[in-house]
Amino acid sequence: MGKLYNKNTTTRDTIILGFAFFATMFGAGNLIFPLGLGHASGSDWTTAALGYLSSDVGLTILGVIAIFKAGGSSLKMGEKVHPKFGLFIEGIIIICLGPLIAIPRNGALTYELVFQNTIPGLSALMFAAIYFSITLFFVIKPTGIMEKIGKYLAPTLIGLVAIIIFKGVFFPINEIAEPSLEGDIFRKGFLEGYQTMDALGTVFMGAVLIAALHEKGYTDKKKIIKIGVNAGLIAGGLLGFVYGGVLFLASNMSGQMPAEASRPDLLANLIQQILGAEGKFMMDIVIAVACLSTSIALTAITGNFFEKHSNGKIPYKPVVIITVIISIFLTSIGLDKIIVFAGPILSILYPVTISLILLYIFDRFIIFNWIYPIAIFGVLIYSIHDTLTGMGLIPINIFGIPSWLWMVVCFSALLLPIRTFRQQLVKK
């Protein structure tokens, strides 16, 4: 029997879901990206913020709309491109959210922020071995300990970040420098927003959130989509507040620290100035345990994904062991190198994911299914071309076509369904 809806109940459930979604998407490691961007953009921080929030918050909200419309299944989102495309893109995303980028990034941040300067002689490789041995212990033998820690840790972390933002806004440092970024600051902010991988995370969060609504008794698809979209707007607003606030604070101290300062050093300096030595110690511990909780969760998700979609042919335990080994190696190379390494991967993956989200949102306007593979394949060509151009590996006009024109050609496929839809209306 479906749930008897009333306005108060629906509003409460929407708010709870929005906060839950925000707490899940907001990772301690993501603080370093708006921080580094704000410091580098200096007096032009508003332009950088517009770019960053567009790609992070904006795409996350669109991702929520698309995944709720698809009933929580990214496989369904990709089936019109190819029956196996959804599984393929989901696999690529889980590898990025897992051993390739997100897991080692959490380990590297923990080392450089908390342990590098407090335990002399502890190398990054030694720390990574210890850190991921703990991760493996909890993943191989699941217990409720880390789940309980995470349950109370997220509110604590969010509360401390809110205190930092409010105190920093009302008592600003006011040492703003000229931007050290070169080129289009909006574009750099937009690309930096990729690094959080929040929009990619919605692919996996959708099913969890929809299951939560089903447990509460919601069965009507339209009602579920409406709650999901509103919850996404709440989560997006909170993400915007946190990331925008941190970006503003970092811009205010851009004249205080050198342009080449590392992101962990920027974060340590900001916390020290606003919370003091004791507050910094507490924040360091919270961030360290939050990163560990995230690493454990992502490692388990990676193992479960491959075991599930291979029908047990790729067992859980070998996958999590391999994930941990890869993460140890990547953590040891350092946070900045991980971020540089992740840049080209995300600059190829994100445009394809964005296109898939947009296509699915406007699915009812699309008459011909061949539009899906054309648009996705075109965007893939563009993103590879643009990424290689940005890395300096190929000249801008290797095909005799400017990079910007690739995007026009690729997304022209998105105009076809609208034109077709209008023609259908005229016929009627």
Short mmCIF file of C-alpha atoms in Angstrom, two decimals:
data_model
loop_
_atom_site.label_atom_id
_atom_site.label_comp_id
_atom_site.label_asym_id
_atom_site.label_seq_id
_atom_site.Cartn_x
_atom_site.Cartn_y
_atom_site.Cartn_z
CA MET A 1 0.00 0.00 0.00
CA GLY A 2 1.42 3.39 -0.93
CA LYS A 3 2.23 6.04 1.57
CA LEU A 4 -0.43 8.59 2.46
CA TYR A 5 1.32 11.83 1.54
CA ASN A 6 0.86 15.11 3.30
CA LYS A 7 2.76 18.32 2.84
CA ASN A 8 4.56 18.24 6.20
CA THR A 9 5.69 14.63 5.83
CA THR A 10 6.92 15.12 2.27
CA THR A 11 8.76 18.31 3.21
CA ARG A 12 10.45 16.60 6.16
CA ASP A 13 11.48 13.61 4.06
CA THR A 14 12.81 15.90 1.34
CA ILE A 15 14.93 17.89 3.80
CA ILE A 16 16.29 14.73 5.45
CA LEU A 17 17.13 13.23 2.06
CA GLY A 18 18.80 16.47 0.95
CA PHE A 19 21.01 16.59 4.05
CA ALA A 20 21.83 12.89 3.71
CA PHE A 21 22.79 13.38 0.08
CA PHE A 22 24.97 16.37 0.97
CA ALA A 23 26.70 14.50 3.81
CA THR A 24 27.46 11.60 1.48
CA MET A 25 28.75 13.74 -1.40
CA PHE A 26 30.78 16.12 0.75
CA GLY A 27 34.18 14.56 1.34
CA ALA A 28 36.92 15.96 3.55
CA GLY A 29 39.38 15.69 0.68
CA ASN A 30 37.25 17.92 -1.55
CA LEU A 31 38.03 20.96 0.61
CA ILE A 32 41.43 21.31 -1.05
CA PHE A 33 40.06 22.11 -4.51
CA PRO A 34 38.09 25.33 -3.83
CA LEU A 35 40.90 26.25 -1.44
CA GLY A 36 43.61 25.96 -4.09
CA LEU A 37 41.44 27.67 -6.70
CA GLY A 38 40.53 30.58 -4.40
CA HIS A 39 44.18 31.12 -3.47
CA ALA A 40 45.27 31.11 -7.12
CA SER A 41 42.41 33.32 -8.36
CA GLY A 42 42.90 35.99 -5.69
CA SER A 43 41.03 39.20 -6.46
CA ASP A 44 39.21 37.51 -9.37
CA TRP A 45 37.78 34.78 -7.14
CA THR A 46 34.16 35.44 -8.18
CA THR A 47 34.90 34.44 -11.80
CA ALA A 48 36.65 31.29 -10.61
CA ALA A 49 33.77 30.55 -8.23
CA LEU A 50 31.21 30.80 -11.05
CA GLY A 51 33.14 28.28 -13.09
CA TYR A 52 33.76 25.94 -10.17
CA LEU A 53 30.19 25.96 -8.87
CA SER A 54 28.80 25.52 -12.39
CA SER A 55 30.70 22.27 -12.93
CA ASP A 56 30.42 20.95 -9.37
CA VAL A 57 27.07 22.07 -7.96
CA GLY A 58 25.30 22.61 -11.29
CA LEU A 59 26.26 19.25 -12.75
CA THR A 60 25.54 17.46 -9.48
CA ILE A 61 21.97 18.78 -9.47
CA LEU A 62 21.51 17.79 -13.14
CA GLY A 63 22.95 14.38 -12.31
CA VAL A 64 20.41 13.93 -9.51
CA ILE A 65 17.55 14.85 -11.85
CA ALA A 66 18.75 12.37 -14.48
CA ILE A 67 19.42 9.47 -12.12
CA PHE A 68 16.05 9.85 -10.35
CA LYS A 69 14.32 9.98 -13.71
CA ALA A 70 16.13 6.75 -14.60
CA GLY A 71 14.88 5.11 -11.41
CA GLY A 72 18.35 5.09 -9.87
CA SER A 73 19.90 3.05 -12.68
CA SER A 74 22.84 4.46 -14.63
CA LEU A 75 22.60 1.32 -16.79
CA LYS A 76 19.19 2.55 -17.98
CA MET A 77 20.65 5.98 -18.73
CA GLY A 78 23.19 4.52 -21.12
CA GLU A 79 21.16 1.80 -22.80
CA LYS A 80 20.10 4.02 -25.72
CA VAL A 81 23.74 4.65 -26.58
CA HIS A 82 24.47 0.92 -26.50
CA PRO A 83 23.08 -1.92 -24.35
CA LYS A 84 26.43 -2.19 -22.55
CA PHE A 85 27.34 1.51 -22.48
CA GLY A 86 25.80 2.17 -19.06
CA LEU A 87 27.82 -0.66 -17.53
CA PHE A 88 30.95 0.55 -19.32
CA ILE A 89 30.68 4.16 -18.12
CA GLU A 90 29.75 2.98 -14.63
CA GLY A 91 32.86 0.79 -14.56
CA ILE A 92 35.09 3.69 -15.61
CA ILE A 93 33.55 5.92 -12.95
CA ILE A 94 34.00 3.33 -10.18
CA ILE A 95 37.66 2.88 -11.13
CA CYS A 96 38.14 6.66 -10.88
CA LEU A 97 36.18 6.92 -7.62
CA GLY A 98 38.16 3.93 -6.41
CA PRO A 99 41.83 3.01 -6.83
CA LEU A 100 42.79 5.39 -9.60
CA ILE A 101 42.00 8.78 -8.05
CA ALA A 102 39.71 9.22 -5.04
CA ILE A 103 41.03 6.54 -2.65
CA PRO A 104 44.75 7.39 -2.98
CA ARG A 105 43.89 11.10 -2.90
CA ASN A 106 42.30 10.67 0.53
CA GLY A 107 45.37 8.82 1.75
CA ALA A 108 47.77 11.43 0.35
CA LEU A 109 45.82 14.30 1.91
CA THR A 110 45.83 12.60 5.31
CA TYR A 111 49.59 12.10 5.13
CA GLU A 112 50.49 15.59 3.95
CA LEU A 113 48.04 17.44 6.21
CA VAL A 114 48.34 15.47 9.44
CA PHE A 115 51.33 13.12 9.59
CA GLN A 116 54.09 14.42 7.32
CA ASN A 117 55.27 17.13 9.73
CA THR A 118 54.26 15.49 13.00
CA ILE A 119 56.05 12.12 12.70
CA PRO A 120 59.66 12.64 11.52
CA GLY A 121 61.01 9.88 9.33
CA LEU A 122 57.59 8.60 8.27
CA SER A 123 57.77 8.38 4.49
CA ALA A 124 54.73 8.57 2.24
CA LEU A 125 55.19 4.91 1.26
CA MET A 126 55.40 3.73 4.89
CA PHE A 127 52.32 5.76 5.79
CA ALA A 128 50.39 4.46 2.78
CA ALA A 129 51.22 0.87 3.74
CA ILE A 130 49.89 1.42 7.28
CA TYR A 131 46.87 3.46 6.17
CA PHE A 132 45.70 0.93 3.61
CA SER A 133 46.41 -2.03 5.86
CA ILE A 134 43.82 -0.50 8.21
CA THR A 135 41.53 0.04 5.22
CA LEU A 136 41.91 -3.59 4.14
CA PHE A 137 41.24 -4.84 7.68
CA PHE A 138 37.86 -3.11 7.83
CA VAL A 139 36.96 -4.02 4.24
CA ILE A 140 37.85 -7.72 4.52
CA LYS A 141 36.15 -8.04 7.91
CA PRO A 142 33.25 -5.58 7.80
CA THR A 143 32.14 -4.22 11.16
CA GLY A 144 29.77 -1.47 12.19
CA ILE A 145 32.56 0.61 13.74
CA MET A 146 33.49 2.73 10.72
CA GLU A 147 29.84 3.12 9.74
CA LYS A 148 29.07 4.52 13.18
CA ILE A 149 32.14 6.75 13.08
CA GLY A 150 31.07 8.07 9.67
CA LYS A 151 27.54 8.68 10.92
CA TYR A 152 28.73 11.10 13.60
CA LEU A 153 31.86 12.27 11.82
CA ALA A 154 30.10 13.92 8.85
CA PRO A 155 28.02 16.29 11.04
CA THR A 156 31.12 17.15 13.07
CA LEU A 157 33.16 17.92 9.96
CA ILE A 158 30.36 19.96 8.42
CA GLY A 159 29.88 21.87 11.69
CA LEU A 160 33.58 22.74 11.91
CA VAL A 161 33.67 23.85 8.27
CA ALA A 162 30.59 26.05 8.86
CA ILE A 163 32.31 27.67 11.85
CA ILE A 164 35.42 28.34 9.75
CA ILE A 165 33.35 29.91 6.95
CA PHE A 166 31.19 32.10 9.20
CA LYS A 167 34.15 33.29 11.26
CA GLY A 168 36.24 33.88 8.13
CA VAL A 169 33.43 35.87 6.46
CA PHE A 170 32.74 38.09 9.47
CA PHE A 171 36.42 38.47 10.38
CA PRO A 172 38.19 38.25 7.01
CA ILE A 173 41.96 38.07 6.68
CA ASN A 174 41.93 40.60 3.83
CA GLU A 175 45.30 39.91 2.24
CA ILE A 176 44.16 39.54 -1.36
CA ALA A 177 46.69 39.24 -4.19
CA GLU A 178 46.33 39.50 -7.95
CA PRO A 179 45.41 36.21 -9.68
CA SER A 180 48.32 33.84 -10.26
CA LEU A 181 46.20 31.88 -12.75
CA GLU A 182 46.91 32.46 -16.42
CA GLY A 183 44.32 32.34 -19.18
CA ASP A 184 40.56 31.94 -18.87
CA ILE A 185 39.86 31.89 -15.11
CA PHE A 186 36.23 30.77 -15.54
CA ARG A 187 37.34 27.76 -17.60
CA LYS A 188 40.03 26.86 -15.07
CA GLY A 189 37.43 27.06 -12.30
CA PHE A 190 35.06 24.88 -14.33
CA LEU A 191 37.75 22.24 -14.89
CA GLU A 192 38.81 22.33 -11.23
CA GLY A 193 35.22 21.44 -10.31
CA TYR A 194 35.73 18.11 -12.09
CA GLN A 195 38.23 17.06 -9.43
CA THR A 196 35.60 16.64 -6.70
CA MET A 197 33.87 14.01 -8.87
CA ASP A 198 30.57 14.92 -7.15
CA ALA A 199 28.59 14.71 -10.40
CA LEU A 200 30.04 11.25 -11.07
CA GLY A 201 29.08 10.17 -7.56
CA THR A 202 25.40 10.80 -8.25
CA VAL A 203 25.47 7.77 -10.56
CA PHE A 204 25.86 5.52 -7.50
CA MET A 205 23.94 7.59 -4.97
CA GLY A 206 20.70 7.61 -6.94
CA ALA A 207 19.87 3.96 -6.27
CA VAL A 208 20.62 4.38 -2.54
CA LEU A 209 18.39 7.44 -2.20
CA ILE A 210 15.51 5.89 -4.14
CA ALA A 211 15.75 2.75 -1.97
CA ALA A 212 15.50 5.00 1.10
CA LEU A 213 12.30 6.56 -0.26
CA HIS A 214 10.84 3.13 -1.03
CA GLU A 215 11.52 2.11 2.58
CA LYS A 216 9.54 5.14 3.69
CA GLY A 217 6.59 3.92 1.63
CA TYR A 218 6.83 6.11 -1.48
CA THR A 219 5.75 4.28 -4.62
CA ASP A 220 4.57 6.96 -7.04
CA LYS A 221 7.33 7.60 -9.59
CA LYS A 222 6.47 11.28 -10.12
CA LYS A 223 6.46 11.89 -6.38
CA ILE A 224 9.83 10.18 -5.98
CA ILE A 225 11.33 12.24 -8.80
CA LYS A 226 9.97 15.46 -7.30
CA ILE A 227 11.40 14.66 -3.85
CA GLY A 228 14.70 13.61 -5.41
CA VAL A 229 15.04 16.80 -7.44
CA ASN A 230 14.20 19.00 -4.42
CA ALA A 231 16.62 17.01 -2.26
CA GLY A 232 19.26 17.53 -4.94
CA LEU A 233 18.63 21.28 -4.86
CA ILE A 234 19.06 21.28 -1.07
CA ALA A 235 22.28 19.27 -1.31
CA GLY A 236 23.51 21.51 -4.13
CA GLY A 237 22.80 24.63 -2.09
CA LEU A 238 24.78 23.25 0.86
CA LEU A 239 27.66 22.22 -1.40
CA GLY A 240 27.61 25.68 -2.93
CA PHE A 241 27.73 27.28 0.53
CA VAL A 242 30.70 25.17 1.65
CA TYR A 243 32.75 25.32 -1.54
CA GLY A 244 31.92 28.96 -2.24
CA GLY A 245 32.75 29.92 1.34
CA VAL A 246 36.08 28.10 1.33
CA LEU A 247 36.95 29.62 -2.05
CA PHE A 248 36.21 33.11 -0.70
CA LEU A 249 38.35 32.56 2.40
CA ALA A 250 41.24 31.25 0.33
CA SER A 251 41.11 34.30 -1.94
CA ASN A 252 41.31 36.52 1.14
CA MET A 253 44.58 34.94 2.21
CA SER A 254 46.07 34.80 -1.30
CA GLY A 255 48.46 37.61 -0.41
CA GLN A 256 49.63 35.81 2.72
CA MET A 257 51.08 32.62 1.24
CA PRO A 258 53.19 32.09 -1.91
CA ALA A 259 51.50 31.04 -5.15
CA GLU A 260 53.37 27.72 -5.10
CA ALA A 261 52.05 26.74 -1.64
CA SER A 262 50.61 23.22 -1.58
CA ARG A 263 46.91 22.65 -0.98
CA PRO A 264 47.45 20.84 2.36
CA ASP A 265 49.61 23.77 3.54
CA LEU A 266 46.87 26.21 2.55
CA LEU A 267 44.28 24.18 4.43
CA ALA A 268 46.51 23.88 7.52
CA ASN A 269 47.17 27.63 7.52
CA LEU A 270 43.49 28.50 7.14
CA ILE A 271 42.41 26.20 9.99
CA GLN A 272 45.24 27.43 12.22
CA GLN A 273 44.31 31.08 11.75
CA ILE A 274 40.59 30.66 12.33
CA LEU A 275 40.39 27.85 14.90
CA GLY A 276 43.78 28.19 16.59
CA ALA A 277 46.22 25.39 17.48
CA GLU A 278 43.72 23.30 19.48
CA GLY A 279 41.04 23.70 16.84
CA LYS A 280 43.51 22.72 14.13
CA PHE A 281 44.41 19.53 16.03
CA MET A 282 40.74 18.58 16.29
CA MET A 283 40.08 19.41 12.63
CA ASP A 284 43.11 17.36 11.54
CA ILE A 285 41.83 14.31 13.42
CA VAL A 286 38.31 14.69 12.01
CA ILE A 287 39.61 15.07 8.45
CA ALA A 288 41.98 12.09 8.85
CA VAL A 289 39.23 9.75 10.11
CA ALA A 290 36.77 11.10 7.52
CA CYS A 291 39.26 10.34 4.74
CA LEU A 292 39.82 6.85 6.16
CA SER A 293 36.05 6.24 6.30
CA THR A 294 35.74 7.36 2.68
CA SER A 295 38.63 5.11 1.60
CA ILE A 296 37.03 2.11 3.32
CA ALA A 297 33.62 2.79 1.77
CA LEU A 298 35.01 3.30 -1.75
CA THR A 299 37.20 0.20 -1.53
CA ALA A 300 34.19 -1.90 -0.52
CA ILE A 301 32.04 -0.37 -3.28
CA THR A 302 34.75 -1.20 -5.84
CA GLY A 303 34.90 -4.83 -4.70
CA ASN A 304 31.12 -5.20 -4.68
CA PHE A 305 30.77 -3.62 -8.13
CA PHE A 306 33.10 -6.06 -9.89
CA GLU A 307 31.77 -9.10 -8.05
CA LYS A 308 28.16 -8.17 -8.84
CA HIS A 309 28.58 -7.34 -12.52
CA SER A 310 30.85 -10.31 -13.25
CA ASN A 311 28.36 -12.68 -11.59
CA GLY A 312 31.03 -13.70 -9.10
CA LYS A 313 33.72 -14.40 -11.70
CA ILE A 314 35.75 -11.53 -10.27
CA PRO A 315 35.54 -12.16 -6.49
CA TYR A 316 35.28 -9.39 -3.91
CA LYS A 317 38.46 -10.11 -1.91
CA PRO A 318 40.99 -10.09 -4.79
CA VAL A 319 39.48 -6.83 -6.09
CA VAL A 320 39.81 -5.02 -2.74
CA ILE A 321 43.36 -6.34 -2.29
CA ILE A 322 44.38 -5.10 -5.75
CA THR A 323 42.60 -1.79 -5.04
CA VAL A 324 44.61 -1.36 -1.84
CA ILE A 325 47.92 -2.20 -3.55
CA ILE A 326 47.30 0.32 -6.36
CA SER A 327 46.24 2.92 -3.79
CA ILE A 328 49.44 2.43 -1.76
CA PHE A 329 51.57 3.12 -4.83
CA LEU A 330 49.57 6.16 -5.98
CA THR A 331 49.38 7.64 -2.47
CA SER A 332 53.17 7.49 -2.22
CA ILE A 333 53.64 9.70 -5.29
CA GLY A 334 52.03 12.67 -3.52
CA LEU A 335 48.79 14.64 -3.63
CA ASP A 336 49.80 17.16 -6.30
CA LYS A 337 50.92 14.42 -8.70
CA ILE A 338 47.66 12.52 -8.16
CA ILE A 339 45.70 15.66 -9.01
CA VAL A 340 47.79 16.29 -12.13
CA PHE A 341 47.40 12.63 -13.12
CA ALA A 342 43.62 12.83 -12.62
CA GLY A 343 43.16 15.99 -14.70
CA PRO A 344 43.30 14.47 -18.23
CA ILE A 345 41.21 11.45 -17.21
CA LEU A 346 38.43 13.62 -15.79
CA SER A 347 38.57 16.11 -18.67
CA ILE A 348 37.72 13.20 -21.02
CA LEU A 349 35.23 11.45 -18.74
CA TYR A 350 33.25 14.49 -17.57
CA PRO A 351 32.05 15.85 -20.96
CA VAL A 352 30.78 12.38 -21.90
CA THR A 353 28.97 12.06 -18.55
CA ILE A 354 27.53 15.58 -18.89
CA SER A 355 26.22 14.75 -22.36
CA LEU A 356 24.63 11.51 -21.15
CA ILE A 357 22.92 13.39 -18.30
CA LEU A 358 21.59 16.11 -20.63
CA LEU A 359 20.37 13.59 -23.19
CA TYR A 360 18.49 11.62 -20.56
CA ILE A 361 16.94 14.72 -19.01
CA PHE A 362 15.59 15.76 -22.44
CA ASP A 363 14.78 12.19 -23.45
CA ARG A 364 11.10 12.91 -24.12
CA PHE A 365 12.09 15.32 -26.90
CA ILE A 366 14.31 12.76 -28.62
CA ILE A 367 12.51 10.84 -31.35
CA PHE A 368 15.40 8.89 -32.88
CA ASN A 369 17.62 6.69 -30.74
CA TRP A 370 20.59 7.16 -33.10
CA ILE A 371 20.96 10.67 -31.70
CA TYR A 372 22.37 9.20 -28.47
CA PRO A 373 25.45 7.41 -29.92
CA ILE A 374 26.15 10.27 -32.35
CA ALA A 375 26.15 12.86 -29.56
CA ILE A 376 28.18 10.73 -27.14
CA PHE A 377 30.73 9.65 -29.75
CA GLY A 378 31.10 13.23 -30.98
CA VAL A 379 31.65 14.57 -27.47
CA LEU A 380 34.18 11.80 -26.78
CA ILE A 381 36.18 12.83 -29.86
CA TYR A 382 36.02 16.46 -28.79
CA SER A 383 37.07 15.78 -25.17
CA ILE A 384 40.02 13.61 -26.24
CA HIS A 385 41.09 16.22 -28.80
CA ASP A 386 40.72 19.09 -26.32
CA THR A 387 42.55 17.20 -23.56
CA LEU A 388 45.49 16.27 -25.77
CA THR A 389 45.61 19.85 -27.06
CA GLY A 390 45.65 21.19 -23.50
CA MET A 391 48.51 18.82 -22.63
CA GLY A 392 50.47 20.09 -25.64
CA LEU A 393 50.62 16.61 -27.18
CA ILE A 394 48.95 17.65 -30.44
CA PRO A 395 48.67 20.99 -32.28
CA ILE A 396 45.37 22.81 -31.95
CA ASN A 397 44.44 22.40 -35.61
CA ILE A 398 45.56 18.81 -36.16
CA PHE A 399 42.34 18.12 -38.09
CA GLY A 400 42.17 21.61 -39.51
CA ILE A 401 39.28 22.34 -37.13
CA PRO A 402 39.61 24.62 -34.07
CA SER A 403 38.98 22.94 -30.73
CA TRP A 404 35.92 25.09 -29.98
CA LEU A 405 34.32 24.03 -33.26
CA TRP A 406 34.48 20.39 -32.18
CA MET A 407 32.10 21.19 -29.33
CA VAL A 408 29.69 22.96 -31.69
CA VAL A 409 29.68 19.94 -34.04
CA CYS A 410 29.28 17.45 -31.19
CA PHE A 411 26.43 19.20 -29.44
CA SER A 412 24.64 20.03 -32.69
CA ALA A 413 23.21 16.53 -32.33
CA LEU A 414 21.36 17.79 -29.26
CA LEU A 415 19.53 20.31 -31.46
CA LEU A 416 18.13 17.60 -33.71
CA PRO A 417 15.59 16.23 -31.23
CA ILE A 418 14.23 19.71 -30.49
CA ARG A 419 13.88 20.43 -34.20
CA THR A 420 12.21 17.06 -34.75
CA PHE A 421 9.86 17.69 -31.84
CA ARG A 422 8.84 21.04 -33.27
CA GLN A 423 8.20 19.44 -36.68
CA GLN A 424 5.97 16.86 -35.00
CA LEU A 425 3.96 19.66 -33.36
CA VAL A 426 3.55 21.44 -36.69
CA LYS A 427 2.26 18.22 -38.31
CA LYS A 428 -0.28 17.79 -35.55
#
